[in-house]
mmCIF file of C-alpha atoms and ligand atoms in Angstrom:
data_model
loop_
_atom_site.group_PDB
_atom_site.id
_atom_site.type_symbol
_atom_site.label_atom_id
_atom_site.label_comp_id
_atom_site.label_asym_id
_atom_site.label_seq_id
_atom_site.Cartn_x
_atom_site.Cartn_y
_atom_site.Cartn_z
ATOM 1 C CA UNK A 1222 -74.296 -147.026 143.005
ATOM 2 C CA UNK A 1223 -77.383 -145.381 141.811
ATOM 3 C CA UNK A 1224 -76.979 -141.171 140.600
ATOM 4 C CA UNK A 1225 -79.365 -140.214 143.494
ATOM 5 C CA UNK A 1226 -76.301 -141.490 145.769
ATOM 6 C CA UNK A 1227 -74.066 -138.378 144.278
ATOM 7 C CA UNK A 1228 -74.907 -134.688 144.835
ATOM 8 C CA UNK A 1229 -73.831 -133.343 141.726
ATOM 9 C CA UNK A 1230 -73.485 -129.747 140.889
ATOM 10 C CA UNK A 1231 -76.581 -129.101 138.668
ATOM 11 C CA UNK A 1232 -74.243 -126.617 136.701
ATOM 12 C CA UNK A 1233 -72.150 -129.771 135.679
ATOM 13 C CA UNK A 1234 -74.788 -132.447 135.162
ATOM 14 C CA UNK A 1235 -77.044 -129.348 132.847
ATOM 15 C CA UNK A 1236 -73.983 -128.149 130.964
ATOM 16 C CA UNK A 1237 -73.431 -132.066 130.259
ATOM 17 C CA UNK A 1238 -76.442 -132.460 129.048
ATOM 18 C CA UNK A 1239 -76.824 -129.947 126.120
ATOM 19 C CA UNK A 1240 -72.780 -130.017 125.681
ATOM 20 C CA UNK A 1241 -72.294 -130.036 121.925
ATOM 21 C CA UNK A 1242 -68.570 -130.557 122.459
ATOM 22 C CA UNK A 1243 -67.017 -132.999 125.677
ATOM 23 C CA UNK A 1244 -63.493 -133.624 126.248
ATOM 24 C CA UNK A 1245 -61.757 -136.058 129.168
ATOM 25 C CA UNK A 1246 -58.360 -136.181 130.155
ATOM 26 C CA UNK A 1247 -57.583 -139.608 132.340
ATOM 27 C CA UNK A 1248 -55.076 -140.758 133.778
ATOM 28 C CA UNK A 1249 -54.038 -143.897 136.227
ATOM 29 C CA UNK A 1250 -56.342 -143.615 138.926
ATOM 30 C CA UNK A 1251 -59.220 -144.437 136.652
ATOM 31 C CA UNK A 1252 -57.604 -148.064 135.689
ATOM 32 C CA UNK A 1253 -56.955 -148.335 139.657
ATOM 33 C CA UNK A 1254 -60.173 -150.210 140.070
ATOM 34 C CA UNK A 1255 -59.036 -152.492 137.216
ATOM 35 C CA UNK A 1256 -56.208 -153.481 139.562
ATOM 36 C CA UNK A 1257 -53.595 -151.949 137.461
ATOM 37 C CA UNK A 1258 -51.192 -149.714 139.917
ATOM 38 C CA UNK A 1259 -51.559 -146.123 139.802
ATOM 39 C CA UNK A 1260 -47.672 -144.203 140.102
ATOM 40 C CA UNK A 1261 -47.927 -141.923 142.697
ATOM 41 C CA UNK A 1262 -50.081 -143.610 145.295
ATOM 42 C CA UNK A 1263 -49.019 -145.759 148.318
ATOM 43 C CA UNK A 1264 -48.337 -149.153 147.000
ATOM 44 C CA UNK A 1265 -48.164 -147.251 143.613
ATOM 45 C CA UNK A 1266 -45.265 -147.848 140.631
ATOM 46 C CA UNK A 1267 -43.223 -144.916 141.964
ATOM 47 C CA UNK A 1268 -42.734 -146.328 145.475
ATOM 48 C CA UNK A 1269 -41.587 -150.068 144.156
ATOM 49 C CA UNK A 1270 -39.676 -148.730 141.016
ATOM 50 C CA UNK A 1271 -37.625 -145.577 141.018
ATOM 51 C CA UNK A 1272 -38.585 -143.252 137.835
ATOM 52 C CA UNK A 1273 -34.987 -142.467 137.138
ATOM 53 C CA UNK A 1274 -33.667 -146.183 136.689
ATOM 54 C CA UNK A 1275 -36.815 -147.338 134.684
ATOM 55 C CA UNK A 1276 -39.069 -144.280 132.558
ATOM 56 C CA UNK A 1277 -36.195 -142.456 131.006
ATOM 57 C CA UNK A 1278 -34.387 -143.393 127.624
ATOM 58 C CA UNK A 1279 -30.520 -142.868 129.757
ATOM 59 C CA UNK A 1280 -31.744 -146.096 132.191
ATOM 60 C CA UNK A 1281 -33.035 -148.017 129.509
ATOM 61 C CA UNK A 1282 -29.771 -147.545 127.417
ATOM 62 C CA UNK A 1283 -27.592 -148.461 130.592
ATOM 63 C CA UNK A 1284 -30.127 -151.666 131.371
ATOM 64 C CA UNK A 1285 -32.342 -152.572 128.867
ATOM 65 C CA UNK A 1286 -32.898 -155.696 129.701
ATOM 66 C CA UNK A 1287 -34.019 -154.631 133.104
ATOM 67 C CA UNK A 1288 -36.593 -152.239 131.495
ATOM 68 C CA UNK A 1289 -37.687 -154.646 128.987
ATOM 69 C CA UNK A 1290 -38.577 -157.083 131.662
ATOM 70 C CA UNK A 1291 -40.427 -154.491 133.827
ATOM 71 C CA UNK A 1292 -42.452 -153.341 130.740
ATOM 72 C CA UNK A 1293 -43.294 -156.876 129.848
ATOM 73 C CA UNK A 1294 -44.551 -157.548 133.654
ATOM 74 C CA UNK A 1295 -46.477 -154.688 132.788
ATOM 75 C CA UNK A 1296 -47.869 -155.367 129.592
ATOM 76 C CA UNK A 1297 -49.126 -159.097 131.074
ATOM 77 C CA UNK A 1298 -50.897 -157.322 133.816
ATOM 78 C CA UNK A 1299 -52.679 -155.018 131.509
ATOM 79 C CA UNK A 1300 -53.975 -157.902 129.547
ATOM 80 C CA UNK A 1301 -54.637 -160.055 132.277
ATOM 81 C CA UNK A 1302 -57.422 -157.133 133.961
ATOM 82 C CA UNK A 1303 -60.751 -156.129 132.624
ATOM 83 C CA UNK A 1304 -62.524 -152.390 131.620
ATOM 84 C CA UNK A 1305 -64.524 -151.068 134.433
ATOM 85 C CA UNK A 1306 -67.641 -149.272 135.248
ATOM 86 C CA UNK A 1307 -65.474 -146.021 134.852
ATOM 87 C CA UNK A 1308 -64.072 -146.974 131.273
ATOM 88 C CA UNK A 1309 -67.614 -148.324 130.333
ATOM 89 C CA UNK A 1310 -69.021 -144.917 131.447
ATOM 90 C CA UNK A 1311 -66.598 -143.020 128.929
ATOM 91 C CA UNK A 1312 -67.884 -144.776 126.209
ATOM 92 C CA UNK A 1313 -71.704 -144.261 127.140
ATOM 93 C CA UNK A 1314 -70.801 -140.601 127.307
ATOM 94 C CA UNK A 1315 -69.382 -140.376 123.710
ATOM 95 C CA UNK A 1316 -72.832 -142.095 122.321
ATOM 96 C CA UNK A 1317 -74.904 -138.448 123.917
ATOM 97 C CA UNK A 1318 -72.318 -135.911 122.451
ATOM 98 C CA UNK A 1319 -71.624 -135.118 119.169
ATOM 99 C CA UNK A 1320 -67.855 -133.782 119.540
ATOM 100 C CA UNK A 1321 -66.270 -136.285 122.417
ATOM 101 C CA UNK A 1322 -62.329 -136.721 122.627
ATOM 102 C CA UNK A 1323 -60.887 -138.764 125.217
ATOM 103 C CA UNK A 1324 -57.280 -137.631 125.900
ATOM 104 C CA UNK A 1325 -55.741 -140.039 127.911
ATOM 105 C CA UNK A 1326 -52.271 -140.255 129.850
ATOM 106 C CA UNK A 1327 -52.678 -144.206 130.184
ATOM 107 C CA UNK A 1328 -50.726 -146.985 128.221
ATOM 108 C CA UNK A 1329 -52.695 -149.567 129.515
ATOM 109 C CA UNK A 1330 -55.425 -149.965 126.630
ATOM 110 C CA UNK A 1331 -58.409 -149.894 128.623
ATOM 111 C CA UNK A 1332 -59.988 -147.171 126.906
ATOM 112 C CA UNK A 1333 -60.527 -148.871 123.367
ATOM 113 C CA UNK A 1334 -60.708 -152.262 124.701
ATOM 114 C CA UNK A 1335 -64.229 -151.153 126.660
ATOM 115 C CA UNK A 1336 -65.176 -149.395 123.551
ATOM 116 C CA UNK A 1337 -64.512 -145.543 123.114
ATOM 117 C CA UNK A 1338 -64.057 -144.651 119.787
ATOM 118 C CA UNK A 1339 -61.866 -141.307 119.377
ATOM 119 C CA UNK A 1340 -59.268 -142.012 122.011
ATOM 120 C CA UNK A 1341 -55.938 -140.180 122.075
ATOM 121 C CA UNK A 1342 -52.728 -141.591 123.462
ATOM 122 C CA UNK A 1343 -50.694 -139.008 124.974
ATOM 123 C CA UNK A 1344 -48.112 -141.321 126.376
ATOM 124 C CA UNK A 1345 -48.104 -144.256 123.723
ATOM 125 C CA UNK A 1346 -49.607 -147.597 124.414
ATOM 126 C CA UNK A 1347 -47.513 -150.562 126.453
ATOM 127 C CA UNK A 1348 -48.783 -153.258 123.814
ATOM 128 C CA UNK A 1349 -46.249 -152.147 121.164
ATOM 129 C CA UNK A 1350 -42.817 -151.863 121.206
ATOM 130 C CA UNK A 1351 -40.056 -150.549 117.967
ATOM 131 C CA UNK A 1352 -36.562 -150.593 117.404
ATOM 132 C CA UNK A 1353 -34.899 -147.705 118.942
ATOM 133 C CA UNK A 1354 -32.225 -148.211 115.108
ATOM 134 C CA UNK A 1355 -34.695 -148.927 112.532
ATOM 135 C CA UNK A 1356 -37.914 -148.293 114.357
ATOM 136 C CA UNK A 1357 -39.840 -151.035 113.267
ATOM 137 C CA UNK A 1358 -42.666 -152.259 114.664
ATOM 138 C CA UNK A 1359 -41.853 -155.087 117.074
ATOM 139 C CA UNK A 1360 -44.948 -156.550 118.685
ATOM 140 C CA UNK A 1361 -43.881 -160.077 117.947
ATOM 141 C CA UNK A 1362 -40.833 -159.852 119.913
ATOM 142 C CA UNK A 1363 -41.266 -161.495 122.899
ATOM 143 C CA UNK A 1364 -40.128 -158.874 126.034
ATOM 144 C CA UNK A 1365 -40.086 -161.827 128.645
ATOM 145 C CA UNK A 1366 -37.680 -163.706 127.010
ATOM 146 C CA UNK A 1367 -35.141 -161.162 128.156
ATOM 147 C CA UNK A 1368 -32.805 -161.911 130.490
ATOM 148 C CA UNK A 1369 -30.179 -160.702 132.487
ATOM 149 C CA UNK A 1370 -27.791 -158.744 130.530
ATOM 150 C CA UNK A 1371 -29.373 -160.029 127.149
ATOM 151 C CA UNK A 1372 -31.819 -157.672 126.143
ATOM 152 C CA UNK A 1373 -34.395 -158.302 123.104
ATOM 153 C CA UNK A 1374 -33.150 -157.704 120.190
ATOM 154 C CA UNK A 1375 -34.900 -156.259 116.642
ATOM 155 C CA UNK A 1376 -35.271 -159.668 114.530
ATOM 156 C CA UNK A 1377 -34.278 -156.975 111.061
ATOM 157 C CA UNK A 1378 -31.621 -154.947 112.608
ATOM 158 C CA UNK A 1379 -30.277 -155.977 115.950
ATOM 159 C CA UNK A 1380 -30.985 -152.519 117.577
ATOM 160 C CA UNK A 1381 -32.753 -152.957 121.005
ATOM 161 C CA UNK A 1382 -36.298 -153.190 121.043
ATOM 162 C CA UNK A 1383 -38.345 -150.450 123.586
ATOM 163 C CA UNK A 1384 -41.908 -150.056 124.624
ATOM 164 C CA UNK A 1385 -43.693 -147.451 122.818
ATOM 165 C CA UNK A 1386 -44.426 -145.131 125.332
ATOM 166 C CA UNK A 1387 -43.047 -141.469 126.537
ATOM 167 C CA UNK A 1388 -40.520 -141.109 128.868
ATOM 168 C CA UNK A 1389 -39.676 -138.335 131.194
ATOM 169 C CA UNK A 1390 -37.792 -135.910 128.812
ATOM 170 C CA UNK A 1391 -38.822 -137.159 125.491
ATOM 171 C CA UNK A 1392 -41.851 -135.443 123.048
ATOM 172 C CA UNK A 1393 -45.002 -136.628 123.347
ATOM 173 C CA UNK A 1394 -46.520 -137.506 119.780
ATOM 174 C CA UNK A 1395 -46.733 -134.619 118.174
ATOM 175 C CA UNK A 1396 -50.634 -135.511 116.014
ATOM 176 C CA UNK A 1397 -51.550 -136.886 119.785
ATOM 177 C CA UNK A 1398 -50.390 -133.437 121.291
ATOM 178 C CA UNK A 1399 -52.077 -131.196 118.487
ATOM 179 C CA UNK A 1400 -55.415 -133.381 118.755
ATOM 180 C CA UNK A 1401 -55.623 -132.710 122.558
ATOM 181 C CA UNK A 1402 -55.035 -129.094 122.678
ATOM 182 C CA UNK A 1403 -57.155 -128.444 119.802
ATOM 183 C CA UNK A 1404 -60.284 -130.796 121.380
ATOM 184 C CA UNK A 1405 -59.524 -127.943 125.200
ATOM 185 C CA UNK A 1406 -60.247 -125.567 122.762
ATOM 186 C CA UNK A 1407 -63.676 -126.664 121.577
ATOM 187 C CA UNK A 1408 -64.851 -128.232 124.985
ATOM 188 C CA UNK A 1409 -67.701 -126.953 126.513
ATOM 189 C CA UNK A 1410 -67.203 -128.992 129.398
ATOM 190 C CA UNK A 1411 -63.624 -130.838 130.693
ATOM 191 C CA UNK A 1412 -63.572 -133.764 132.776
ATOM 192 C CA UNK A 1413 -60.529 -134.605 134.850
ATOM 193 C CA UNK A 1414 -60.156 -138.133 135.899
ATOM 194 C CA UNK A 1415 -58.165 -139.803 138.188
ATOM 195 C CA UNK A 1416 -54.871 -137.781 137.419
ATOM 196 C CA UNK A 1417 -52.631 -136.152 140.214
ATOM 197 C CA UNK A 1418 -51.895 -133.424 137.194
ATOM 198 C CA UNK A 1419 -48.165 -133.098 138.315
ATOM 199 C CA UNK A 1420 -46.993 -134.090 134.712
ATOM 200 C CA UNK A 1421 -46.901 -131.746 131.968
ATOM 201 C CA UNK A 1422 -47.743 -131.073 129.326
ATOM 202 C CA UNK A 1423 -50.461 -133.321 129.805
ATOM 203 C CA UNK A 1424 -52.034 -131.296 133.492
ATOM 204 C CA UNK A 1425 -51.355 -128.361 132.085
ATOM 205 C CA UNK A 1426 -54.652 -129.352 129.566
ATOM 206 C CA UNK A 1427 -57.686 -129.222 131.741
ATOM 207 C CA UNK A 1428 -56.649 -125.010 132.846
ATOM 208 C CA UNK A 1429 -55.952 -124.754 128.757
ATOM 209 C CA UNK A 1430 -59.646 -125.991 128.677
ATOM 210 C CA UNK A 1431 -60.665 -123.523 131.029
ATOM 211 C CA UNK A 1432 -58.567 -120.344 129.480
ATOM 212 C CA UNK A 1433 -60.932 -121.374 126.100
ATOM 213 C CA UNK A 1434 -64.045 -121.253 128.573
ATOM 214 C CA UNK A 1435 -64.466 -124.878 129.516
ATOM 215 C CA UNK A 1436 -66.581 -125.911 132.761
ATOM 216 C CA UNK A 1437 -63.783 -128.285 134.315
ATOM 217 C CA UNK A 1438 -64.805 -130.596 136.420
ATOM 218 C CA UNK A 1439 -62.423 -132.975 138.320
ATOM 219 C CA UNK A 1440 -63.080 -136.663 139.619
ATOM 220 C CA UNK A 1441 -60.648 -137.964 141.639
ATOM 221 C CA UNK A 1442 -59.468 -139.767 145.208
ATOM 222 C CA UNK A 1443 -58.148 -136.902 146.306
ATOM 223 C CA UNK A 1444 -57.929 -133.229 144.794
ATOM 224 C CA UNK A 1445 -55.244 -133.195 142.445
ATOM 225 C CA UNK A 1446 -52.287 -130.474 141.757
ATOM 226 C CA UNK A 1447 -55.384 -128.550 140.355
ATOM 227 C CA UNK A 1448 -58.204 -129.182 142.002
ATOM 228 C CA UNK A 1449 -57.987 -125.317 143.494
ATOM 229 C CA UNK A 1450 -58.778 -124.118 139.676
ATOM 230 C CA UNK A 1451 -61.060 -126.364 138.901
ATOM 231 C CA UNK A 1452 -65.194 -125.132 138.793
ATOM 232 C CA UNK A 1453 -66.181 -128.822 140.283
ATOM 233 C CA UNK A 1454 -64.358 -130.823 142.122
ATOM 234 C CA UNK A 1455 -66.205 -134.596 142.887
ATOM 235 C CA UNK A 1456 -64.099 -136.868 145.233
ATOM 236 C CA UNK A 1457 -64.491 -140.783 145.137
ATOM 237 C CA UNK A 1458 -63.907 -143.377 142.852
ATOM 238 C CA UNK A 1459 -64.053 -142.614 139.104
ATOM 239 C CA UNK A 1460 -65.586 -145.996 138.721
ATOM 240 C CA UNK A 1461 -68.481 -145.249 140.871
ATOM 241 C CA UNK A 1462 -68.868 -141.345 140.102
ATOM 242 C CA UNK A 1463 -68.522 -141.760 136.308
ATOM 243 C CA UNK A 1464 -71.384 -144.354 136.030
ATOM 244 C CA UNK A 1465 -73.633 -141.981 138.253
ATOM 245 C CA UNK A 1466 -72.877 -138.912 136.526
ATOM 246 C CA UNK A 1467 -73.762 -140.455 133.125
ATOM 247 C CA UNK A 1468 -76.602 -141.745 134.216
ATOM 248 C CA UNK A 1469 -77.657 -138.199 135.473
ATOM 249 C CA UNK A 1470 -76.771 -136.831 132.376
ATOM 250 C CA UNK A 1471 -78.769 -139.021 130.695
ATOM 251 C CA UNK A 1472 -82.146 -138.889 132.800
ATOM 252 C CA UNK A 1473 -81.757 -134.838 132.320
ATOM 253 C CA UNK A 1474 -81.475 -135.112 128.625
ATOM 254 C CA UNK A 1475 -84.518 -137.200 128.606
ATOM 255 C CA UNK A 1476 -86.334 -135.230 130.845
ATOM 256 C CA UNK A 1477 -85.347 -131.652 129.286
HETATM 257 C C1 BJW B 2630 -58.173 -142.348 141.613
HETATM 258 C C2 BJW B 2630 -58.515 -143.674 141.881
HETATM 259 C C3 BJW B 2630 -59.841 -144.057 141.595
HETATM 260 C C4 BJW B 2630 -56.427 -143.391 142.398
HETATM 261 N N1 BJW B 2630 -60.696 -143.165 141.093
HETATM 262 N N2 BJW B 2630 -59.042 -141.484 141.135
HETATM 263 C C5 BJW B 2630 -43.380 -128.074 132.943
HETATM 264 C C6 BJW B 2630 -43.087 -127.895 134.288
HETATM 265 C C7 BJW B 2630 -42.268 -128.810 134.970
HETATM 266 C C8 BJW B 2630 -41.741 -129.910 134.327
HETATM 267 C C9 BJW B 2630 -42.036 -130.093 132.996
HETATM 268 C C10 BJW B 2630 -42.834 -129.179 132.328
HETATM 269 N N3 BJW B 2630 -42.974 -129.606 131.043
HETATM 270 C C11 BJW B 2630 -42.302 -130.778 130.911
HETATM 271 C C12 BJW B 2630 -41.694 -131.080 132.068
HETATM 272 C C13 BJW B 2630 -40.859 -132.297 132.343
HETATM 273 C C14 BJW B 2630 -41.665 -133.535 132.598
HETATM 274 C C15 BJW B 2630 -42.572 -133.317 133.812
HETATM 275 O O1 BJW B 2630 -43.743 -133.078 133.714
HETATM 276 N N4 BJW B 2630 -42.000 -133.453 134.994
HETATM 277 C C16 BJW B 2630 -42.766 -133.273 136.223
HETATM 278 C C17 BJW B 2630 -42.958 -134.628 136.929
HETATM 279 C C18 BJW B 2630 -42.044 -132.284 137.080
HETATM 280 N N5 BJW B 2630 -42.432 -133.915 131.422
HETATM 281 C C19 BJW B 2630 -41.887 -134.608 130.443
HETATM 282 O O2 BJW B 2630 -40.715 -134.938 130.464
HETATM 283 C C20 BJW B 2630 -42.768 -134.946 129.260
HETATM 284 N N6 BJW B 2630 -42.103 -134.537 128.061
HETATM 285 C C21 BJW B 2630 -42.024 -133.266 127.681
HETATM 286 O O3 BJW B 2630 -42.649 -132.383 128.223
HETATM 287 O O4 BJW B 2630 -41.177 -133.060 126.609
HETATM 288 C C22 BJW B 2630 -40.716 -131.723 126.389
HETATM 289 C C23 BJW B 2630 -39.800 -131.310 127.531
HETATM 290 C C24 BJW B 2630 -38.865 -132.183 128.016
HETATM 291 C C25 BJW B 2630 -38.031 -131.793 129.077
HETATM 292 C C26 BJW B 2630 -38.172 -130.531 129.654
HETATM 293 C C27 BJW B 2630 -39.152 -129.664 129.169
HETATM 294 C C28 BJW B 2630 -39.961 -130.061 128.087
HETATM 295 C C29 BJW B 2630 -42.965 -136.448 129.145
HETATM 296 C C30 BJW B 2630 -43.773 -136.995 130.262
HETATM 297 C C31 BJW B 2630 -43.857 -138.516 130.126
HETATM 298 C C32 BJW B 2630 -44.562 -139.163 131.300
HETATM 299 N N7 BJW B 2630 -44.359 -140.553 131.253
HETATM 300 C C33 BJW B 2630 -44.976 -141.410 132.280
HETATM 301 C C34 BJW B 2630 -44.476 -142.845 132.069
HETATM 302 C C35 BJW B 2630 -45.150 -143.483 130.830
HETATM 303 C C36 BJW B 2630 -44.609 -144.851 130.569
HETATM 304 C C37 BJW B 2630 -44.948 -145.839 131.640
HETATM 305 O O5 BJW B 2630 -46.130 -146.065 131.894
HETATM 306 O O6 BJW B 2630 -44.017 -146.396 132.207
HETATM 307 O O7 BJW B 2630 -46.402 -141.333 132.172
HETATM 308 S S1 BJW B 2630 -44.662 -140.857 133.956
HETATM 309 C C38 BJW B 2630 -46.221 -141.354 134.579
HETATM 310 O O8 BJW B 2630 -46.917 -140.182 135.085
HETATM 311 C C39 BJW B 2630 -47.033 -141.854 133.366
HETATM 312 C C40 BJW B 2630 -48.386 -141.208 133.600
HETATM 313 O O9 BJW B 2630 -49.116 -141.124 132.397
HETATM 314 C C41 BJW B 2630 -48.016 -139.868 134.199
HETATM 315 C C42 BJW B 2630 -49.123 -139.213 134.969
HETATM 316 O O10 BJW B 2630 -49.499 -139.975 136.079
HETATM 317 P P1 BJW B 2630 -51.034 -140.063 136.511
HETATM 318 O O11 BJW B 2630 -51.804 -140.744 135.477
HETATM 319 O O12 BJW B 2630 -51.498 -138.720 136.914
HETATM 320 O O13 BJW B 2630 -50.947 -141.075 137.764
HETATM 321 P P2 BJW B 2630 -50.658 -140.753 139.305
HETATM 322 O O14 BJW B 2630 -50.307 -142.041 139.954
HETATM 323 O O15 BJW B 2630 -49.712 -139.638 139.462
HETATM 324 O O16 BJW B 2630 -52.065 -140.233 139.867
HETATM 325 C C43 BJW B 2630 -53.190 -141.070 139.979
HETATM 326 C C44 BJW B 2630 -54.342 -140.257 140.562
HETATM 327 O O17 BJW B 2630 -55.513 -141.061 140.557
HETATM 328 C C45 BJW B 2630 -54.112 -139.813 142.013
HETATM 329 O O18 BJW B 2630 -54.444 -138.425 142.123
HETATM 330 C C46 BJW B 2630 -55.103 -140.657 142.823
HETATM 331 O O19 BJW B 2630 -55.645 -139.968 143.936
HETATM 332 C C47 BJW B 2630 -56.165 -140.951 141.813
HETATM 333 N N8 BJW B 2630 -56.899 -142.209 142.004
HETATM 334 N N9 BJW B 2630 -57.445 -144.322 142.419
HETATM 335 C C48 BJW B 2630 -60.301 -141.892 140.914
HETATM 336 N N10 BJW B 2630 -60.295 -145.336 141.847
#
């Protein structure tokens, strides 16, 4: 889909354009088009999987075999799907500005694997995995293998092996955290992506943006849990709008 397709706020697409410092938070609904499931949507992870008996370190202690196999169905799925226009967007948008962080809520991967360089990882990545005893690294142990009732073990230790990625009620990565509110503070523009902003501390970053002065602009489906605070709100798929909005960016950069 071409830019002319969009009407974009010209406030957005000229702030974009001579923004010395850029900085995206994304979350699921930008890997939707990848085919990986967003949480909260119908026929989303929420609706087949209940949060409680899967994303919280008291289920995975009770059944960790069960959550080991659900985060290896997961981690196949991520590697079985490809970037998409909205990922390959990102990382045309970091080549124009000079200060671009992507903060991003997704363990999938798809950021780095289309190419953006400084990408931080709020919620971990699904790809590796540690020993909740002697927390070492345990990518070559194999998740699938485990079965009912006899959960993957650390090869070094014997403590039980988990994904590395945040559960409800645990810290985010502190460096991660740090990096994130430090890049709100030196944004001239935010862009919200595909994110229904209900999960903090992570929604609470795009109105931190905007305290420090920020032009926030949110791309999503449907208007998130913030989309009333937001100065631009564009609704559609971030793997159409990000592409157009880019290129806009880029024809006003030439042209200015
Ligand atoms: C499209 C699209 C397309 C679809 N194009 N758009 C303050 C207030 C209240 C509660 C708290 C608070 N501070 C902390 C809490 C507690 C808790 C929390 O936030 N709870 C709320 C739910 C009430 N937070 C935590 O526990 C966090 N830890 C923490 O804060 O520690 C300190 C502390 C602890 C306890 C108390 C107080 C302080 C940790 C949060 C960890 C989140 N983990 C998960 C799972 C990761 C592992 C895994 O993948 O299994 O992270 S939960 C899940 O939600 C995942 C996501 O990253 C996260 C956000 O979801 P996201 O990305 O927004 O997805 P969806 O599905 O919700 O939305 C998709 C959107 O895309 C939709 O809007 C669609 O419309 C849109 N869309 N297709 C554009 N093509």
């Amino acid at each position: 889909m071409s830019s002319t397709t969009f009407a974009f706020p010209p406030e957005l697409i000229e702030r974009l354009a001579r923004a010395r410092s850029v900085a995206v938070l994304t979350g699921a609904g930008i890997s939707a088009e990848s085919g990986v499931p967003t949480f909260r949507d119908p026929g989303g992870l929420w609706e087949r999987f209940r949060p409680e008996e899967l994303a919280n370190v008291q289920a995975f202690l009770r059944n960790p075999d069960l959550v080991q196999r659900w985060y290896a169905y997961r981690c196949k799925l991520v590697r079985e799907v490809e970037p998409n226009p909205g990922h390959y967007a990102l990382v045309e948008l970091e080549r124009m500005v000079p200060d671009f962080t992507l903060i991003t809520q997704n363990v999938d991967n798809l950021h780095r694997r289309a190419g953006s360089q400084r990408v931080v990882e709020l919620h971990g990545n699904l790809l590796r995995s540690y020993c909740i005893d002697c927390g070492r690294p345990a990518e070559e142990v194999n998740l699938e293998a485990a079965a009912e009732g006899k959960p993957a073990r650390c090869p070094a230790c014997g403590g039980l092996i988990r994904p590395d990625v945040v559960w409800f009620g645990e810290l985010l990565p502190e460096e991660a955290l740090a990096e994130a509110y430090a890049a709100c503070e030196r944004a001239e523009v935010f862009l919200s992506v595909g994110t229904s902003a209900v999960v903090y501390p992570a929604a609470g970053l795009p109105l931190e943006a905007k305290r420090a002065g920020a032009y926030v602009a949110e791309i999503n489906l449907q208007p998130s849990a913030i989309a009333d605070q937001v100065d631009a709100l564009l609704l559609g798929k971030a793997g159409e709008i990000l592409p157009a909005l880019v290129e806009a960016v880029r024809q006003t950069r030439n042209t200015g």
